[in-house]
């Protein structure tokens, strides 16, 4: 059973940056496409970004394009989400998820097989 562990969340001021990590200790993460999702209180979960198995293809929600960057280091079994120019509306619990499938621009439209426990990101002054 693949286990995903997110880290890097915290409290940051508007305009600040955070880098989230998604690790899979003891597993080969390169077998999976990875998605980052978030859920704010009282709101539905939404897709943020996704990346293909090799990292050659990525996709972003319109709300984060130009501010967030997803990347992966398969040698380290880790996927990253660099978040810059954070806004209060980015406040949410962020989850990474893994699935054998990758569907490019449709990568937010199906249920991923494995999920992490989430990490809280709070953007506030």
Short mmCIF file of N, CA and C in Angstrom, two decimals:
data_model
loop_
_atom_site.label_atom_id
_atom_site.label_comp_id
_atom_site.label_asym_id
_atom_site.label_seq_id
_atom_site.Cartn_x
_atom_site.Cartn_y
_atom_site.Cartn_z
N UNK A 1 0.83 -1.18 0.00
CA UNK A 1 0.00 0.00 0.00
C UNK A 1 0.88 1.25 0.00
N UNK A 2 0.79 2.03 -1.05
CA UNK A 2 1.59 3.25 -1.15
C UNK A 2 1.16 4.23 -0.07
N UNK A 3 2.12 4.77 0.66
CA UNK A 3 1.84 5.78 1.67
C UNK A 3 2.50 7.08 1.28
N UNK A 4 1.74 8.15 1.28
CA UNK A 4 2.22 9.46 0.91
C UNK A 4 2.28 10.34 2.15
N UNK A 5 3.34 11.12 2.26
CA UNK A 5 3.52 12.00 3.41
C UNK A 5 3.79 13.41 2.91
N UNK A 6 2.88 14.34 3.23
CA UNK A 6 3.08 15.74 2.86
C UNK A 6 3.79 16.48 4.00
N UNK A 7 4.54 17.48 3.62
CA UNK A 7 5.18 18.36 4.60
C UNK A 7 5.39 19.72 3.96
N UNK A 8 5.71 20.70 4.81
CA UNK A 8 6.04 22.02 4.31
C UNK A 8 4.96 23.07 4.49
N UNK A 9 3.82 22.68 5.01
CA UNK A 9 2.77 23.66 5.24
C UNK A 9 3.11 24.57 6.41
N UNK A 10 2.28 25.59 6.58
CA UNK A 10 2.51 26.51 7.68
C UNK A 10 1.76 27.80 7.49
N UNK A 11 2.12 28.78 8.30
CA UNK A 11 1.51 30.11 8.25
C UNK A 11 2.45 31.05 7.51
N UNK A 12 1.92 31.76 6.54
CA UNK A 12 2.74 32.68 5.76
C UNK A 12 1.91 33.93 5.47
N UNK A 13 2.58 35.05 5.33
CA UNK A 13 1.90 36.30 5.02
C UNK A 13 1.54 36.36 3.54
N UNK A 14 0.53 37.11 3.20
CA UNK A 14 0.21 37.30 1.77
C UNK A 14 1.44 37.79 1.00
N UNK A 15 1.63 37.22 -0.17
CA UNK A 15 2.79 37.53 -0.97
C UNK A 15 3.99 36.64 -0.69
N UNK A 16 3.89 35.83 0.34
CA UNK A 16 4.99 34.95 0.71
C UNK A 16 5.01 33.66 -0.08
N UNK A 17 5.94 32.79 0.29
CA UNK A 17 6.14 31.53 -0.43
C UNK A 17 6.23 30.36 0.54
N UNK A 18 5.84 29.21 0.05
CA UNK A 18 6.02 27.94 0.75
C UNK A 18 6.34 26.87 -0.29
N UNK A 19 7.06 25.86 0.14
CA UNK A 19 7.27 24.70 -0.73
C UNK A 19 6.76 23.46 0.00
N UNK A 20 5.77 22.83 -0.61
CA UNK A 20 5.25 21.58 -0.09
C UNK A 20 6.00 20.41 -0.70
N UNK A 21 6.16 19.37 0.10
CA UNK A 21 6.78 18.14 -0.39
C UNK A 21 5.82 16.97 -0.18
N UNK A 22 5.90 16.04 -1.09
CA UNK A 22 5.11 14.81 -1.01
C UNK A 22 6.09 13.66 -1.18
N UNK A 23 6.28 12.89 -0.15
CA UNK A 23 7.26 11.81 -0.17
C UNK A 23 6.57 10.46 -0.03
N UNK A 24 7.26 9.44 -0.50
CA UNK A 24 6.75 8.07 -0.41
C UNK A 24 7.89 7.16 0.03
N UNK A 25 8.23 7.22 1.29
CA UNK A 25 9.37 6.43 1.78
C UNK A 25 9.20 4.95 1.52
N UNK A 26 10.21 4.35 0.90
CA UNK A 26 10.19 2.92 0.65
C UNK A 26 9.44 2.50 -0.59
N UNK A 27 8.89 3.47 -1.33
CA UNK A 27 8.14 3.15 -2.54
C UNK A 27 8.76 3.87 -3.75
N UNK A 28 8.49 3.35 -4.94
CA UNK A 28 8.97 3.97 -6.16
C UNK A 28 7.89 4.90 -6.69
N UNK A 29 8.06 6.17 -6.38
CA UNK A 29 7.03 7.13 -6.74
C UNK A 29 6.94 7.35 -8.24
N UNK A 30 8.00 7.02 -8.96
CA UNK A 30 8.01 7.21 -10.40
C UNK A 30 6.99 6.35 -11.14
N UNK A 31 6.40 5.38 -10.49
CA UNK A 31 5.35 4.57 -11.12
C UNK A 31 4.01 5.31 -11.17
N UNK A 32 3.94 6.48 -10.54
CA UNK A 32 2.66 7.15 -10.37
C UNK A 32 2.71 8.59 -10.86
N UNK A 33 1.60 9.01 -11.44
CA UNK A 33 1.37 10.43 -11.62
C UNK A 33 0.91 10.99 -10.27
N UNK A 34 1.22 12.25 -10.03
CA UNK A 34 0.91 12.88 -8.75
C UNK A 34 0.05 14.12 -8.96
N UNK A 35 -0.94 14.25 -8.11
CA UNK A 35 -1.75 15.45 -8.10
C UNK A 35 -1.70 16.12 -6.75
N UNK A 36 -1.76 17.44 -6.77
CA UNK A 36 -1.96 18.21 -5.54
C UNK A 36 -3.39 18.74 -5.55
N UNK A 37 -4.05 18.57 -4.44
CA UNK A 37 -5.41 19.04 -4.26
C UNK A 37 -5.48 19.87 -2.99
N UNK A 38 -6.53 20.65 -2.85
CA UNK A 38 -6.69 21.41 -1.62
C UNK A 38 -8.16 21.49 -1.26
N UNK A 39 -8.41 21.67 0.03
CA UNK A 39 -9.77 21.83 0.50
C UNK A 39 -9.80 22.87 1.61
N UNK A 40 -10.55 23.92 1.34
CA UNK A 40 -10.73 24.98 2.33
C UNK A 40 -12.00 24.68 3.14
N UNK A 41 -12.09 25.23 4.35
CA UNK A 41 -13.27 24.99 5.18
C UNK A 41 -14.55 25.38 4.46
N UNK A 42 -15.51 24.47 4.46
CA UNK A 42 -16.80 24.75 3.85
C UNK A 42 -16.82 24.68 2.34
N UNK A 43 -15.70 24.29 1.75
CA UNK A 43 -15.63 24.22 0.28
C UNK A 43 -15.31 22.81 -0.18
N UNK A 44 -15.60 22.55 -1.43
CA UNK A 44 -15.27 21.25 -2.00
C UNK A 44 -13.77 21.18 -2.30
N UNK A 45 -13.29 19.98 -2.33
CA UNK A 45 -11.89 19.77 -2.71
C UNK A 45 -11.69 20.18 -4.17
N UNK A 46 -10.56 20.79 -4.45
CA UNK A 46 -10.27 21.20 -5.82
C UNK A 46 -8.86 20.81 -6.22
N UNK A 47 -8.70 20.53 -7.49
CA UNK A 47 -7.39 20.22 -8.02
C UNK A 47 -6.53 21.47 -8.14
N UNK A 48 -5.28 21.35 -7.81
CA UNK A 48 -4.34 22.48 -7.87
C UNK A 48 -3.34 22.29 -9.00
N UNK A 49 -2.70 21.11 -9.02
CA UNK A 49 -1.68 20.86 -10.03
C UNK A 49 -1.46 19.36 -10.12
N UNK A 50 -0.93 18.93 -11.26
CA UNK A 50 -0.60 17.52 -11.41
C UNK A 50 0.62 17.40 -12.30
N UNK A 51 1.26 16.24 -12.19
CA UNK A 51 2.50 16.01 -12.93
C UNK A 51 2.56 14.57 -13.37
N UNK A 52 3.07 14.36 -14.57
CA UNK A 52 3.16 13.01 -15.12
C UNK A 52 4.26 12.22 -14.43
N UNK A 53 4.34 10.95 -14.76
CA UNK A 53 5.28 10.05 -14.11
C UNK A 53 6.73 10.54 -14.23
N UNK A 54 7.09 11.01 -15.41
CA UNK A 54 8.47 11.45 -15.64
C UNK A 54 8.69 12.91 -15.26
N UNK A 55 7.60 13.65 -15.14
CA UNK A 55 7.70 15.09 -14.89
C UNK A 55 7.66 15.92 -16.15
N UNK A 56 7.53 15.26 -17.30
CA UNK A 56 7.57 15.99 -18.56
C UNK A 56 6.31 16.80 -18.82
N UNK A 57 5.20 16.40 -18.19
CA UNK A 57 3.93 17.08 -18.41
C UNK A 57 3.36 17.53 -17.07
N UNK A 58 2.88 18.77 -17.05
CA UNK A 58 2.27 19.32 -15.84
C UNK A 58 1.00 20.08 -16.21
N UNK A 59 0.14 20.23 -15.23
CA UNK A 59 -1.08 21.02 -15.41
C UNK A 59 -1.38 21.79 -14.13
N UNK A 60 -2.07 22.91 -14.30
CA UNK A 60 -2.37 23.77 -13.16
C UNK A 60 -3.81 24.27 -13.25
N UNK A 61 -4.41 24.46 -12.07
CA UNK A 61 -5.67 25.16 -12.03
C UNK A 61 -5.44 26.62 -12.41
N UNK A 62 -6.43 27.23 -13.02
CA UNK A 62 -6.29 28.62 -13.45
C UNK A 62 -5.95 29.53 -12.28
N UNK A 63 -6.47 29.21 -11.11
CA UNK A 63 -6.28 30.08 -9.95
C UNK A 63 -4.84 30.12 -9.45
N UNK A 64 -4.01 29.18 -9.88
CA UNK A 64 -2.63 29.14 -9.38
C UNK A 64 -1.59 29.27 -10.50
N UNK A 65 -2.04 29.32 -11.73
CA UNK A 65 -1.09 29.44 -12.85
C UNK A 65 -0.23 30.69 -12.70
N UNK A 66 1.07 30.52 -12.93
CA UNK A 66 2.00 31.63 -12.81
C UNK A 66 2.50 31.85 -11.40
N UNK A 67 1.87 31.20 -10.42
CA UNK A 67 2.30 31.37 -9.02
C UNK A 67 2.84 30.06 -8.43
N UNK A 68 2.27 28.93 -8.83
CA UNK A 68 2.68 27.63 -8.29
C UNK A 68 3.45 26.86 -9.35
N UNK A 69 4.41 26.05 -8.89
CA UNK A 69 5.17 25.20 -9.79
C UNK A 69 5.29 23.81 -9.17
N UNK A 70 4.88 22.83 -9.95
CA UNK A 70 5.01 21.43 -9.50
C UNK A 70 6.25 20.83 -10.15
N UNK A 71 6.94 19.99 -9.40
CA UNK A 71 8.13 19.31 -9.93
C UNK A 71 8.29 18.01 -9.17
N UNK A 72 9.17 17.17 -9.68
CA UNK A 72 9.41 15.91 -9.00
C UNK A 72 10.86 15.49 -9.17
N UNK A 73 11.34 14.75 -8.19
CA UNK A 73 12.66 14.14 -8.21
C UNK A 73 12.45 12.67 -7.92
N UNK A 74 12.36 11.89 -8.96
CA UNK A 74 12.06 10.47 -8.76
C UNK A 74 13.19 9.73 -8.05
N UNK A 75 14.40 10.24 -8.17
CA UNK A 75 15.51 9.61 -7.45
C UNK A 75 15.33 9.75 -5.93
N UNK A 76 14.64 10.81 -5.53
CA UNK A 76 14.38 11.04 -4.11
C UNK A 76 12.96 10.64 -3.72
N UNK A 77 12.21 10.10 -4.70
CA UNK A 77 10.81 9.71 -4.43
C UNK A 77 10.01 10.84 -3.81
N UNK A 78 10.18 12.03 -4.37
CA UNK A 78 9.53 13.21 -3.80
C UNK A 78 8.98 14.10 -4.91
N UNK A 79 7.80 14.64 -4.65
CA UNK A 79 7.19 15.63 -5.54
C UNK A 79 7.04 16.92 -4.75
N UNK A 80 7.25 18.03 -5.42
CA UNK A 80 7.22 19.34 -4.76
C UNK A 80 6.13 20.22 -5.36
N UNK A 81 5.64 21.12 -4.54
CA UNK A 81 4.76 22.18 -5.01
C UNK A 81 5.30 23.49 -4.46
N UNK A 82 5.96 24.24 -5.33
CA UNK A 82 6.47 25.56 -4.95
C UNK A 82 5.35 26.57 -5.10
N UNK A 83 5.01 27.24 -4.03
CA UNK A 83 3.90 28.19 -4.04
C UNK A 83 4.44 29.59 -3.75
N UNK A 84 4.33 30.46 -4.73
CA UNK A 84 4.80 31.84 -4.59
C UNK A 84 3.61 32.79 -4.66
N UNK A 85 3.84 34.01 -4.20
CA UNK A 85 2.79 35.05 -4.25
C UNK A 85 1.48 34.52 -3.67
N UNK A 86 1.59 33.94 -2.50
CA UNK A 86 0.42 33.34 -1.87
C UNK A 86 -0.61 34.39 -1.49
N UNK A 87 -1.87 33.98 -1.60
CA UNK A 87 -3.00 34.85 -1.31
C UNK A 87 -3.83 34.23 -0.18
N UNK A 88 -4.59 35.04 0.53
CA UNK A 88 -5.45 34.46 1.59
C UNK A 88 -6.36 33.36 1.06
N UNK A 89 -6.81 33.47 -0.17
CA UNK A 89 -7.69 32.45 -0.73
C UNK A 89 -6.98 31.14 -1.02
N UNK A 90 -5.67 31.09 -0.87
CA UNK A 90 -4.93 29.83 -1.00
C UNK A 90 -4.97 29.02 0.29
N UNK A 91 -5.52 29.61 1.35
CA UNK A 91 -5.60 28.91 2.63
C UNK A 91 -6.45 27.66 2.50
N UNK A 92 -5.88 26.52 2.88
CA UNK A 92 -6.57 25.24 2.75
C UNK A 92 -5.67 24.14 3.30
N UNK A 93 -6.25 22.96 3.43
CA UNK A 93 -5.44 21.76 3.64
C UNK A 93 -5.06 21.24 2.26
N UNK A 94 -3.79 21.03 2.06
CA UNK A 94 -3.26 20.56 0.79
C UNK A 94 -2.93 19.08 0.89
N UNK A 95 -3.39 18.34 -0.11
CA UNK A 95 -3.18 16.90 -0.17
C UNK A 95 -2.43 16.54 -1.45
N UNK A 96 -1.51 15.60 -1.33
CA UNK A 96 -0.97 15.00 -2.54
C UNK A 96 -1.63 13.64 -2.73
N UNK A 97 -1.73 13.25 -3.98
CA UNK A 97 -2.39 12.00 -4.33
C UNK A 97 -1.63 11.35 -5.49
N UNK A 98 -1.66 10.04 -5.52
CA UNK A 98 -0.95 9.29 -6.55
C UNK A 98 -1.89 8.34 -7.28
N UNK A 99 -1.65 8.19 -8.54
CA UNK A 99 -2.45 7.26 -9.35
C UNK A 99 -1.60 6.76 -10.51
N UNK A 100 -1.80 5.53 -10.92
CA UNK A 100 -1.03 5.03 -12.07
C UNK A 100 -1.37 5.76 -13.38
N UNK A 101 -2.55 6.34 -13.47
CA UNK A 101 -2.98 7.02 -14.69
C UNK A 101 -2.50 8.46 -14.72
N UNK A 102 -2.34 8.96 -15.92
CA UNK A 102 -2.13 10.40 -16.11
C UNK A 102 -2.90 10.82 -17.34
N UNK A 103 -3.74 11.83 -17.17
CA UNK A 103 -4.63 12.22 -18.26
C UNK A 103 -4.45 13.67 -18.67
N UNK A 104 -3.26 14.20 -18.48
CA UNK A 104 -2.99 15.55 -18.94
C UNK A 104 -3.94 16.56 -18.35
N UNK A 105 -4.61 17.30 -19.20
CA UNK A 105 -5.47 18.38 -18.74
C UNK A 105 -6.70 17.87 -18.00
N UNK A 106 -6.97 16.58 -18.05
CA UNK A 106 -8.10 16.00 -17.31
C UNK A 106 -7.68 15.38 -15.99
N UNK A 107 -6.49 15.73 -15.53
CA UNK A 107 -5.92 15.02 -14.37
C UNK A 107 -6.64 15.31 -13.06
N UNK A 108 -7.54 16.29 -13.04
CA UNK A 108 -8.30 16.57 -11.82
C UNK A 108 -9.66 15.89 -11.83
N UNK A 109 -9.98 15.18 -12.89
CA UNK A 109 -11.36 14.75 -13.11
C UNK A 109 -11.61 13.29 -12.79
N UNK A 110 -10.72 12.65 -12.06
CA UNK A 110 -10.96 11.29 -11.63
C UNK A 110 -10.39 11.10 -10.25
N UNK A 111 -10.80 10.05 -9.58
CA UNK A 111 -10.39 9.80 -8.20
C UNK A 111 -9.03 9.12 -8.20
N UNK A 112 -8.09 9.71 -7.47
CA UNK A 112 -6.77 9.14 -7.34
C UNK A 112 -6.79 7.97 -6.36
N UNK A 113 -5.87 7.04 -6.59
CA UNK A 113 -5.91 5.80 -5.81
C UNK A 113 -5.36 5.97 -4.40
N UNK A 114 -4.33 6.77 -4.24
CA UNK A 114 -3.67 6.91 -2.94
C UNK A 114 -3.61 8.38 -2.54
N UNK A 115 -3.80 8.62 -1.25
CA UNK A 115 -3.85 10.00 -0.73
C UNK A 115 -2.97 10.13 0.51
N UNK A 116 -2.38 11.30 0.65
CA UNK A 116 -1.70 11.63 1.89
C UNK A 116 -2.66 12.17 2.93
N UNK A 117 -2.11 12.51 4.07
CA UNK A 117 -2.93 12.95 5.20
C UNK A 117 -3.21 14.45 5.17
N UNK A 118 -2.50 15.18 4.35
CA UNK A 118 -2.73 16.61 4.19
C UNK A 118 -1.80 17.45 5.06
N UNK A 119 -1.58 18.67 4.60
CA UNK A 119 -0.79 19.64 5.36
C UNK A 119 -1.49 21.00 5.25
N UNK A 120 -1.57 21.69 6.37
CA UNK A 120 -2.31 22.95 6.42
C UNK A 120 -1.46 24.10 5.89
N UNK A 121 -2.04 24.88 5.01
CA UNK A 121 -1.43 26.12 4.55
C UNK A 121 -2.36 27.26 4.92
N UNK A 122 -1.84 28.22 5.66
CA UNK A 122 -2.62 29.38 6.08
C UNK A 122 -1.91 30.64 5.62
N UNK A 123 -2.62 31.44 4.86
CA UNK A 123 -2.07 32.70 4.34
C UNK A 123 -2.83 33.83 5.01
N UNK A 124 -2.13 34.54 5.87
CA UNK A 124 -2.78 35.57 6.66
C UNK A 124 -1.75 36.55 7.18
N UNK A 125 -2.18 37.80 7.31
CA UNK A 125 -1.31 38.80 7.89
C UNK A 125 -1.57 38.95 9.40
#
